[in-house]
Tab-separated table of C-alpha atoms and ligand atoms in Angstrom:
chain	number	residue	atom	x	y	z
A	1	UNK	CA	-0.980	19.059	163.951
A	2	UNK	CA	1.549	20.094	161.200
A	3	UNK	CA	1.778	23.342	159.608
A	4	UNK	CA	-1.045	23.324	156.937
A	5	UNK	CA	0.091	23.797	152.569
A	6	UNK	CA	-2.220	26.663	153.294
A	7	UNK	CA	-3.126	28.567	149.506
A	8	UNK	CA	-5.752	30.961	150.883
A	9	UNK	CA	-6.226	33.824	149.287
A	10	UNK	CA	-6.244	35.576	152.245
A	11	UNK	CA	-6.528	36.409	154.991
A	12	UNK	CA	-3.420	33.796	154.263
A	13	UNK	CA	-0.407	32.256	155.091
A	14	UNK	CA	2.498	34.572	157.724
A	15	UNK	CA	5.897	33.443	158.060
A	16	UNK	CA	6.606	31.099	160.482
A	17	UNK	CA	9.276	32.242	162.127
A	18	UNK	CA	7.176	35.567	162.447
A	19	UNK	CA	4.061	33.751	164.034
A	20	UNK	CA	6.811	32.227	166.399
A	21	UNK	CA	8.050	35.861	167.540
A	22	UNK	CA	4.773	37.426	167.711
A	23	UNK	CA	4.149	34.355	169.810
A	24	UNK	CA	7.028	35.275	172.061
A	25	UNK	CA	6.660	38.775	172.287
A	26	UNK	CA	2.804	38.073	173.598
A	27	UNK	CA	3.184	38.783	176.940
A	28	UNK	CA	5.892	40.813	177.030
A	29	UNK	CA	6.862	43.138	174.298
A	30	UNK	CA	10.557	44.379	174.242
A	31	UNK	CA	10.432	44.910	177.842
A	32	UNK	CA	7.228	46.822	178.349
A	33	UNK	CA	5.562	44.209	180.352
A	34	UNK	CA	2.727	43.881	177.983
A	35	UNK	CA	1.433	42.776	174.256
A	36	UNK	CA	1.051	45.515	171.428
A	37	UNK	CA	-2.379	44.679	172.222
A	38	UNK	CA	-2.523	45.890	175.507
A	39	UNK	CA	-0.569	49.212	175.316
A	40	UNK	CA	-1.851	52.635	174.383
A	41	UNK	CA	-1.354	53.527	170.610
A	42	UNK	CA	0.344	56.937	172.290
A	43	UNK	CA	2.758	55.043	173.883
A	44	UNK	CA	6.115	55.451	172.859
A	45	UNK	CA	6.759	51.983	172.323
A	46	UNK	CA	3.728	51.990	169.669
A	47	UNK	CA	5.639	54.807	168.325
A	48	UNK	CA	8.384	52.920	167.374
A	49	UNK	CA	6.710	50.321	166.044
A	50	UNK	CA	4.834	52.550	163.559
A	51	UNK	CA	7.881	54.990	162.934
A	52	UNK	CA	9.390	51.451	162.375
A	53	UNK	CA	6.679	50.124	159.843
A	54	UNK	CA	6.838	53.153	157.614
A	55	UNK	CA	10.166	53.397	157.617
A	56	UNK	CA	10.829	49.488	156.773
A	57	UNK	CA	7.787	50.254	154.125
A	58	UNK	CA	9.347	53.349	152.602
A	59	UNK	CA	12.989	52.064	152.101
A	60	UNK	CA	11.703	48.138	150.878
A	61	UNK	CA	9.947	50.348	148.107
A	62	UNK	CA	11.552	53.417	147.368
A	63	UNK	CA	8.383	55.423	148.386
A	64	UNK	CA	9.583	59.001	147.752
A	65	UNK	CA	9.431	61.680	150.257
A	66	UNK	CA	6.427	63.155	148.293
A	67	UNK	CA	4.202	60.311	148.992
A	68	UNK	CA	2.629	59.606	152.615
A	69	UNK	CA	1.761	56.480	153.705
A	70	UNK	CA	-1.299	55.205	155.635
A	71	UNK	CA	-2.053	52.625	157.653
A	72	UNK	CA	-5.816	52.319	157.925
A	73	UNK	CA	-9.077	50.386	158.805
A	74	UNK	CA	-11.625	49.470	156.501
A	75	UNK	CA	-10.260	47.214	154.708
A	76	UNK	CA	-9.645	47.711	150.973
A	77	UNK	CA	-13.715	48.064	150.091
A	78	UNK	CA	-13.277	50.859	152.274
A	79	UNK	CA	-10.895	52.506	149.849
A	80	UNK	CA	-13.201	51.673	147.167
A	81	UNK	CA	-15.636	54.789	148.214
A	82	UNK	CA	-12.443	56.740	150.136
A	83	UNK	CA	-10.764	57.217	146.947
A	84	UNK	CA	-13.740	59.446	144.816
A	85	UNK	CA	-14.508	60.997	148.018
A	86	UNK	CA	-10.627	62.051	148.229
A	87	UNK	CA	-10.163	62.507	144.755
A	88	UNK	CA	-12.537	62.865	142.764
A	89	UNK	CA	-12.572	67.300	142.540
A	90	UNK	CA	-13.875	67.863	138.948
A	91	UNK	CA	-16.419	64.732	139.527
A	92	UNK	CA	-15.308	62.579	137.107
A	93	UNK	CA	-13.032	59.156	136.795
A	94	UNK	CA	-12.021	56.305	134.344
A	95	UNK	CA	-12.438	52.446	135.936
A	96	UNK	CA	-10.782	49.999	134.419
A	97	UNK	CA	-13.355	46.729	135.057
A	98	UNK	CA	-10.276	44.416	134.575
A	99	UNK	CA	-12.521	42.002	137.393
A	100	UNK	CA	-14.921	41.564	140.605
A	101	UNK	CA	-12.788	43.778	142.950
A	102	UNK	CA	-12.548	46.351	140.614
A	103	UNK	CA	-15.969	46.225	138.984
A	104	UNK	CA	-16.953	46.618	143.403
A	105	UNK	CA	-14.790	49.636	143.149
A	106	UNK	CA	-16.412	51.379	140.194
A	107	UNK	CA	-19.944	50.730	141.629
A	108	UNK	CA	-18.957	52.004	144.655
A	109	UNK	CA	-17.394	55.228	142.536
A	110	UNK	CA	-20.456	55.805	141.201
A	111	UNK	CA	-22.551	57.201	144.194
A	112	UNK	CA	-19.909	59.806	144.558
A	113	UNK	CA	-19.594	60.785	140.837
A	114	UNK	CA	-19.370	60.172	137.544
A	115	UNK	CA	-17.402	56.451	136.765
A	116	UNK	CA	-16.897	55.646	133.583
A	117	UNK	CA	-15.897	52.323	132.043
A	118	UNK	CA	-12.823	53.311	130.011
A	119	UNK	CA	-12.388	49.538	129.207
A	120	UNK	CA	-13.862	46.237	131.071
A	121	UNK	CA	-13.000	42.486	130.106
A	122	UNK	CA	-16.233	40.994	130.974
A	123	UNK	CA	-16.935	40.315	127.903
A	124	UNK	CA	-14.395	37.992	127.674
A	125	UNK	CA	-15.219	36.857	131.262
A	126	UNK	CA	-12.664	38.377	133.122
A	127	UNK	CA	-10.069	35.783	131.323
A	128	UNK	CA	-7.629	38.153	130.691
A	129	UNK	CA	-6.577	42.152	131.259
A	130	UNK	CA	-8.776	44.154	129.081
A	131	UNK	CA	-6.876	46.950	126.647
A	132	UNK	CA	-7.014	50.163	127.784
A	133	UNK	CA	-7.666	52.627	124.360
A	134	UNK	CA	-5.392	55.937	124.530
A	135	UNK	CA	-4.626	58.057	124.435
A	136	UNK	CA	-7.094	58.658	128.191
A	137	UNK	CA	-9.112	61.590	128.388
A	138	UNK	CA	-6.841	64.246	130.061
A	139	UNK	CA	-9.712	65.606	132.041
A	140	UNK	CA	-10.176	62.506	134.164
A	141	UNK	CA	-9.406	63.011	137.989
A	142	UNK	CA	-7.960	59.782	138.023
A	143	UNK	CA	-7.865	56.375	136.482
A	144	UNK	CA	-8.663	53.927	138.955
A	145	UNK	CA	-6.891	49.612	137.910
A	146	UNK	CA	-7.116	46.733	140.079
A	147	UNK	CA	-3.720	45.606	139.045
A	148	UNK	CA	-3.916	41.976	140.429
A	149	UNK	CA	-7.719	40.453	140.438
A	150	UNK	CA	-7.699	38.241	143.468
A	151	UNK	CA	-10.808	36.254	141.875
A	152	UNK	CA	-9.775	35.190	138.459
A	153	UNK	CA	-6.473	35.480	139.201
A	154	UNK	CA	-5.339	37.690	136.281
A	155	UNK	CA	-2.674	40.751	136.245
A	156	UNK	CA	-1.941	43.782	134.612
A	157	UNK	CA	1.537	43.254	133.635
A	158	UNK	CA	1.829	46.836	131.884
A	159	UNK	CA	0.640	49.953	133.726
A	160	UNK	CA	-1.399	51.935	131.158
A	161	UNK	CA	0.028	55.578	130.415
A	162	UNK	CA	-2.290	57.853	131.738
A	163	UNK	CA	-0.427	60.876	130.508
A	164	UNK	CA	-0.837	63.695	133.535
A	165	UNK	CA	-3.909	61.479	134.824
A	166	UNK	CA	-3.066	60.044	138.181
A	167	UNK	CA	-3.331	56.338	138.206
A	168	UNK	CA	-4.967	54.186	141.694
A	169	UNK	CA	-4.008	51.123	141.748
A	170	UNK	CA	-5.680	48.778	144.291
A	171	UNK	CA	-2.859	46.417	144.423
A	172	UNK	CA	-3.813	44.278	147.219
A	173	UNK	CA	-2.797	40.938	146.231
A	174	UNK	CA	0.245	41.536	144.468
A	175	UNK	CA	1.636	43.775	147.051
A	176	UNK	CA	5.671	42.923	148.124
A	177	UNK	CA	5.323	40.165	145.854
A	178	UNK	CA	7.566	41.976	142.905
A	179	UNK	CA	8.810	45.259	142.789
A	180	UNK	CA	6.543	48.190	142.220
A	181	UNK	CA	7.658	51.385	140.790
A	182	UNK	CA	5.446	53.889	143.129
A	183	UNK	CA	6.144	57.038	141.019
A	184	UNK	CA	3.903	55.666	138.706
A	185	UNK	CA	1.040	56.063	140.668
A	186	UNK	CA	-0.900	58.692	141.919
A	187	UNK	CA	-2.221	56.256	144.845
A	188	UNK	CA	-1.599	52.533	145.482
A	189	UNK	CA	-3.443	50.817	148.434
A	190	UNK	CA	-3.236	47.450	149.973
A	191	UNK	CA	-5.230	45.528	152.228
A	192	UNK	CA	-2.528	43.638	154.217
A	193	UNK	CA	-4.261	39.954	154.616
A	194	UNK	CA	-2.950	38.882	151.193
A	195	UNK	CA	0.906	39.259	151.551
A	196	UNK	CA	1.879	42.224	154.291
A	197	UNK	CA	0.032	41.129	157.405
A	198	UNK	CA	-3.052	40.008	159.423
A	199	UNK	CA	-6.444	41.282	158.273
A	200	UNK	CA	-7.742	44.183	159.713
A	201	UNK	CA	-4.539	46.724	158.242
A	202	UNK	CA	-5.164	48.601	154.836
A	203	UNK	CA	-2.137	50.248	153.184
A	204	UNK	CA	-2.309	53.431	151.373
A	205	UNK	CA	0.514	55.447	149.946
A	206	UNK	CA	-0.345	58.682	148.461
A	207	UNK	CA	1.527	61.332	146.324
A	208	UNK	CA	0.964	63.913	148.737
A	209	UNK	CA	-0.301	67.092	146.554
A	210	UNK	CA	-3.355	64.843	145.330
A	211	UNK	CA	-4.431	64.926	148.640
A	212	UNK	CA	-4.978	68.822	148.280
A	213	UNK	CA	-6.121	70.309	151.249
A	214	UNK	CA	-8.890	67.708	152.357
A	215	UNK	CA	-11.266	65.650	150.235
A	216	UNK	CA	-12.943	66.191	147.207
A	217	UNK	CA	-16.221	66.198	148.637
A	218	UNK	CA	-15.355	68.484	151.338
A	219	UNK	CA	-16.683	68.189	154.948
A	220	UNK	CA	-19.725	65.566	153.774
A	221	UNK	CA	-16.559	62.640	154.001
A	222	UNK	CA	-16.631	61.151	157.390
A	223	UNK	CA	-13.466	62.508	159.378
A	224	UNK	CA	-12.052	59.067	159.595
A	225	UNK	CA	-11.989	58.496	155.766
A	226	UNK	CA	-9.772	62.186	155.022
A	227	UNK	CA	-6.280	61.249	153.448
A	228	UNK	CA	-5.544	64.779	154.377
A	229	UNK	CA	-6.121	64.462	158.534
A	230	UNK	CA	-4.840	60.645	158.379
A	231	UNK	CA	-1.925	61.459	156.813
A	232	UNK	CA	-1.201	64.738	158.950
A	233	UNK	CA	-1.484	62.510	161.798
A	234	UNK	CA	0.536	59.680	160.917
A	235	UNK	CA	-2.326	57.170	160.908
A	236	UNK	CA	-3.215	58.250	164.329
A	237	UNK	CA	-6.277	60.332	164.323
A	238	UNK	CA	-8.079	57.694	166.549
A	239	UNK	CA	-6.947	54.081	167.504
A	240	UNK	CA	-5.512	52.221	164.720
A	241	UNK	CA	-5.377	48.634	164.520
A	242	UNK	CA	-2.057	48.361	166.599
A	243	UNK	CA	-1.361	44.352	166.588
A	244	UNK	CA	-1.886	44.671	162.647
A	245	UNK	CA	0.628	47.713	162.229
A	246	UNK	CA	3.027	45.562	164.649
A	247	UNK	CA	2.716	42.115	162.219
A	248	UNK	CA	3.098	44.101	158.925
A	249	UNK	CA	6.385	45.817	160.216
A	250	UNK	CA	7.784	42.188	161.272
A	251	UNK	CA	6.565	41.298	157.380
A	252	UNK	CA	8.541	44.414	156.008
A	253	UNK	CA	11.304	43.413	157.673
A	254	UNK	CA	10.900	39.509	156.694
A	255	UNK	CA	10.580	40.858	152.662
A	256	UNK	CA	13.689	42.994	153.576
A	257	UNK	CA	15.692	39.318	155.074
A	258	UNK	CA	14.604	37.481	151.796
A	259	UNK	CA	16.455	39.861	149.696
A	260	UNK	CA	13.909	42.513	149.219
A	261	UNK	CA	11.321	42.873	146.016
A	262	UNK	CA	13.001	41.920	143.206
A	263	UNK	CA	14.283	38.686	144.613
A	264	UNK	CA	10.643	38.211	145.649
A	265	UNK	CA	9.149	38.536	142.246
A	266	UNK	CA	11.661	36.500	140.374
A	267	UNK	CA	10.922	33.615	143.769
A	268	UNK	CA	7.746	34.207	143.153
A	269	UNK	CA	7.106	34.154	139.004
A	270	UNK	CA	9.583	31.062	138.883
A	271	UNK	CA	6.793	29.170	141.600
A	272	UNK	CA	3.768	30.251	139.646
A	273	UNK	CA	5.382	29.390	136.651
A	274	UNK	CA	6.142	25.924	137.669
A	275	UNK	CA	2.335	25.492	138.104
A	276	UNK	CA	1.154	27.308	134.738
A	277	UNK	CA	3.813	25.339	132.838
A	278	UNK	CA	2.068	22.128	134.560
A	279	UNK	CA	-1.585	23.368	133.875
A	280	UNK	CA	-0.585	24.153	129.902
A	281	UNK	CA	0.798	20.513	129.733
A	282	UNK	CA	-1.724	18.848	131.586
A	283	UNK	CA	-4.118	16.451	130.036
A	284	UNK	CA	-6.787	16.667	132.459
A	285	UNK	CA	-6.093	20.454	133.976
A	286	UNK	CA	-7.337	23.769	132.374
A	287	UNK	CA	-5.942	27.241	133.495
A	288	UNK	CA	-8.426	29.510	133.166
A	289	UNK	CA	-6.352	32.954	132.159
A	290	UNK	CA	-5.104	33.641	129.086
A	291	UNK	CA	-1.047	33.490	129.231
A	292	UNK	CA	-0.179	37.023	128.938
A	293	UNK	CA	-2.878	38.052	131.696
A	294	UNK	CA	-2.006	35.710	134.686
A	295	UNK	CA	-1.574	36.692	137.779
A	296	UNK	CA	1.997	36.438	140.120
A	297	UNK	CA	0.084	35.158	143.019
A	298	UNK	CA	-3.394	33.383	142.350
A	299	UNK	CA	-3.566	30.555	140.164
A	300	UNK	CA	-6.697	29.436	138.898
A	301	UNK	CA	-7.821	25.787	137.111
A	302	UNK	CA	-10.193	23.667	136.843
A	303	UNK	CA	-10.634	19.754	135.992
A	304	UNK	CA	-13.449	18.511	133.029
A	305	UNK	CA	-16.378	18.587	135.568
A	306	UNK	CA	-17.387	19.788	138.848
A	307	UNK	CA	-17.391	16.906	140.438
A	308	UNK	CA	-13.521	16.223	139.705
A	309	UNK	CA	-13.169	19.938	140.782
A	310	UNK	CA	-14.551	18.869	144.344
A	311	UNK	CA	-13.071	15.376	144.248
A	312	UNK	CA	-9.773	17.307	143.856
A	313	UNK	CA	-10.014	19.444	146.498
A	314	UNK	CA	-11.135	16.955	149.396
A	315	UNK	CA	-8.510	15.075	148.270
A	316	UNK	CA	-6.193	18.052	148.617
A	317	UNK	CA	-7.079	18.675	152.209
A	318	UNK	CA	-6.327	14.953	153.261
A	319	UNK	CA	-2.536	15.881	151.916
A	320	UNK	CA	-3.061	19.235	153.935
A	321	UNK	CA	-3.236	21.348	151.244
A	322	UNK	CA	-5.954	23.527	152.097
A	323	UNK	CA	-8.421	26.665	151.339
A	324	UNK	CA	-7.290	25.473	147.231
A	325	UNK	CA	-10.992	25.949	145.926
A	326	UNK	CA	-11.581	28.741	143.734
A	327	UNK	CA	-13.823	31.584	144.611
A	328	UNK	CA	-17.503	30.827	144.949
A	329	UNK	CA	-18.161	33.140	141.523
A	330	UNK	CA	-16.012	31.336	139.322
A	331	UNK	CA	-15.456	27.484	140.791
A	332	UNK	CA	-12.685	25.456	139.906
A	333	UNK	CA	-9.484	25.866	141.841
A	334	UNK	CA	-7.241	28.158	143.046
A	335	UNK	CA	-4.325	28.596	144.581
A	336	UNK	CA	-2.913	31.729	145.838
A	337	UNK	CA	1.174	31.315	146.419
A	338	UNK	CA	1.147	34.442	148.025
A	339	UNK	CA	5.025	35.729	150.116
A	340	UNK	CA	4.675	33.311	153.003
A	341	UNK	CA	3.824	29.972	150.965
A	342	UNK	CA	6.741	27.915	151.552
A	343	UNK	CA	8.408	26.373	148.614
A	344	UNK	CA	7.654	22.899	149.937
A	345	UNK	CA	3.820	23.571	149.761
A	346	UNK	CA	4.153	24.349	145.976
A	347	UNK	CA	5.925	21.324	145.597
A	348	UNK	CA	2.914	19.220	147.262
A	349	UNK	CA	0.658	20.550	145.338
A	350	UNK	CA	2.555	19.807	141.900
A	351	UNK	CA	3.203	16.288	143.122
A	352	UNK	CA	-0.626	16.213	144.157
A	353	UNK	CA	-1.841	17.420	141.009
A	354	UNK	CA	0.379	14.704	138.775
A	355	UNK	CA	-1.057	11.945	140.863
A	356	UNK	CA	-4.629	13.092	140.214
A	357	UNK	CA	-4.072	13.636	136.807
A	358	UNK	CA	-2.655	9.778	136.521
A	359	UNK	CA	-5.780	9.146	137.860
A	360	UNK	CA	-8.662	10.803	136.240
A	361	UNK	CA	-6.184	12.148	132.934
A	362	UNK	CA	-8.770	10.391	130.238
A	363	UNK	CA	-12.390	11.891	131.774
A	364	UNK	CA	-14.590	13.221	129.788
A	365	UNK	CA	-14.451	16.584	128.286
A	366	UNK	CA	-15.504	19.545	130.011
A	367	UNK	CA	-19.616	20.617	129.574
A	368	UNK	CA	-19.590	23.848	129.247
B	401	PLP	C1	-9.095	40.904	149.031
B	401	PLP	C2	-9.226	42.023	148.090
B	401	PLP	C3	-10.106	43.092	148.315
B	401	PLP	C4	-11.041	43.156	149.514
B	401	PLP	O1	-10.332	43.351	150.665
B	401	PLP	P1	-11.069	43.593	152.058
B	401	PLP	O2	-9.921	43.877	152.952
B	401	PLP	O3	-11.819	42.354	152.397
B	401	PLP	O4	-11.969	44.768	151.897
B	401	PLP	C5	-10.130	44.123	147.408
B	401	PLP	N1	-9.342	44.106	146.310
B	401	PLP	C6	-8.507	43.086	146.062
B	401	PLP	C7	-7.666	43.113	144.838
B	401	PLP	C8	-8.422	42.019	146.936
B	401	PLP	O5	-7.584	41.007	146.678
């Protein structure tokens, strides 16, 4: 079978020509006589491959030498309850509920300490990045964004100024997809299945003195879930997830090939914008984000009625464009043109969605 038009919004589409290598290197990794998944994470070879990572990671985006970066389990809910534990030393934090993933993150916040709500946009059902009022109260340990919303596919495109507050930024899908100025952030973390690698890896790069000398909550936080220790031990307290470490350094260096962050995000706003331009045109197609709120990576739509929403995406998956419907909280579509989407998949989706919209273009209007 041919290579799937695969717009999941992850875990999602790898490079090719990465799968291929990985492929190659399965039985036999650079002479070792075995797969990363086979050798001991003390190994030298593993070494490398880390060393390797960070070091791909650090000079793709200009991490300073004051920040440390982690390569952890968990997944990003993980860091939803790592980050008070770590950070949170006076007890209290300002959420930005911009979405689901971030709404998750302040619950979570909330059995640690206090959370509070210093803006949400459910009111306006998540269409578009809610305003954050400053000046922010200066006594805040942090202020905690979810800068891309996976879900509803909207995007912070300005960074609020937090003054001397540190801002954490789970950035998870909009990760190497457009340059990222790091020194704006106190932490940023990643989980890799979106754009950096196979599920399983979460990315966290932290300005090192906000890691103080251990967490916030002191000895209560398991030992796993310390910044401090896993970033002491270079993401090696216990076994890490080795094959994941090993994909996201081949996707550093693939990012690096392509011509590195900014070519990324101008690749990558011209594709989207090729689809919103289509959706604001469209006759029969509704984006569901307000224009100055949507998202570099996941597109979301719908057609007049559900039934044209499912009709479109069966009809999607006989063209192989697959894993296009939208999340199960908000319907509709959506389609997530994440790093590894080739070109020609956006293409079969535009063409896909102009030959449905011939069809159905004079439907009824949408009840709701
Ligand atoms: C996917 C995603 C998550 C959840 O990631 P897991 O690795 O499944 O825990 C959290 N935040 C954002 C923004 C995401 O896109």
């Amino acid at each position: 079978m041919a290579r799937a038009f695969n717009f999941s919004a992850g875990p999602s589409a790898l490079p090719e020509d990465l799968l291929k290598e990985a492929a190659a290197e399965m039985l036999d990794f650079g002479g070792t006589g075995m797969s990363v998944m086979e050798m001991s994470h003390r190994s030298p070879a593993f070494q490398t491959i880390v060393d390797d990572a960070e070091d791909t990671l650090r000079h793709l985006l200009a991490i300073p030498d004051n920040y440390r970066v982690m390569f952890l389990q968990g997944g990003a809910t993980l860091q939803f309850a790592a980050v008070p534990m770590n950070l949170m030393r006076t007890g209290r934090a300002g959420y930005v509920v911009s979405g689901n993933w971030s709404k998750l993150a302040w619950k979570e916040a909330q059995k640690y300490g206090e959370a509070v709500p210093v803006a949400t946009g459910e009111n306006d059902g998540f269409t578009r990045t809610p305003k954050v009022p400053t000046p922010i109260d200066q006594g805040l340990d942090y202020l905690y964004i979810c800068q891309n919303e996976t879900v509803f596919g909207t995007m912070m495109r300005e960074l609020p100024d937090t003054g001397s507050v540190p801002l954490v930024a789970d950035v998870s899908s909009m990760f190497l997809s457009c340059p990222l100025d790091v020194e704006r952030y106190g932490l940023i973390y990643a989980g890799a299945q979106k754009n950096a690698g196979p599920a399983g890896t979460t990315i966290v790069i932290c300005r090192d003195d906000l890691i103080g000398d251990g967490p916030a909550l002191g000895d209560v936080v398991p030992t796993y879930m310390g910044y401090r220790l896993q970033a002491d031990k270079g993401s090696l307290y216990n076994t890490p997830n080795c094959w994941g470490i090993y994909m996201c350094g081949k996707v550093f260096h693939w990012v690096e090939d392509m011509g590195g962050l900014a070519a990324m995000g101008e690749r990558n706003w011209a594709r989207v914008n090729r689809l919103y331009g289509f959706l604001d045109e469209s006759s029969l197609f509704e984006p569901l984000v307000e224009r100055d709120s949507r998202s570099i990576a996941n597109v979301t739509f719908r057609c007049p009625t559900p039934e044209l929403d499912a009709a479109f995406v069966a009809g999607a998956r006989e063209r192989g464009i697959q894993n296009i419907k939208g999340h199960r909280i908000l319907g509709g579509m959506r389609a997530s043109c994440y790093n590894a989407v080739p070109d020609a998949a956006i293409d079969a989706l535009l063409a896909y969605m102009g030959e449905f919209e011939r069809e159905h273009g004079h439907g009824p209007a949408r009840q709701s």
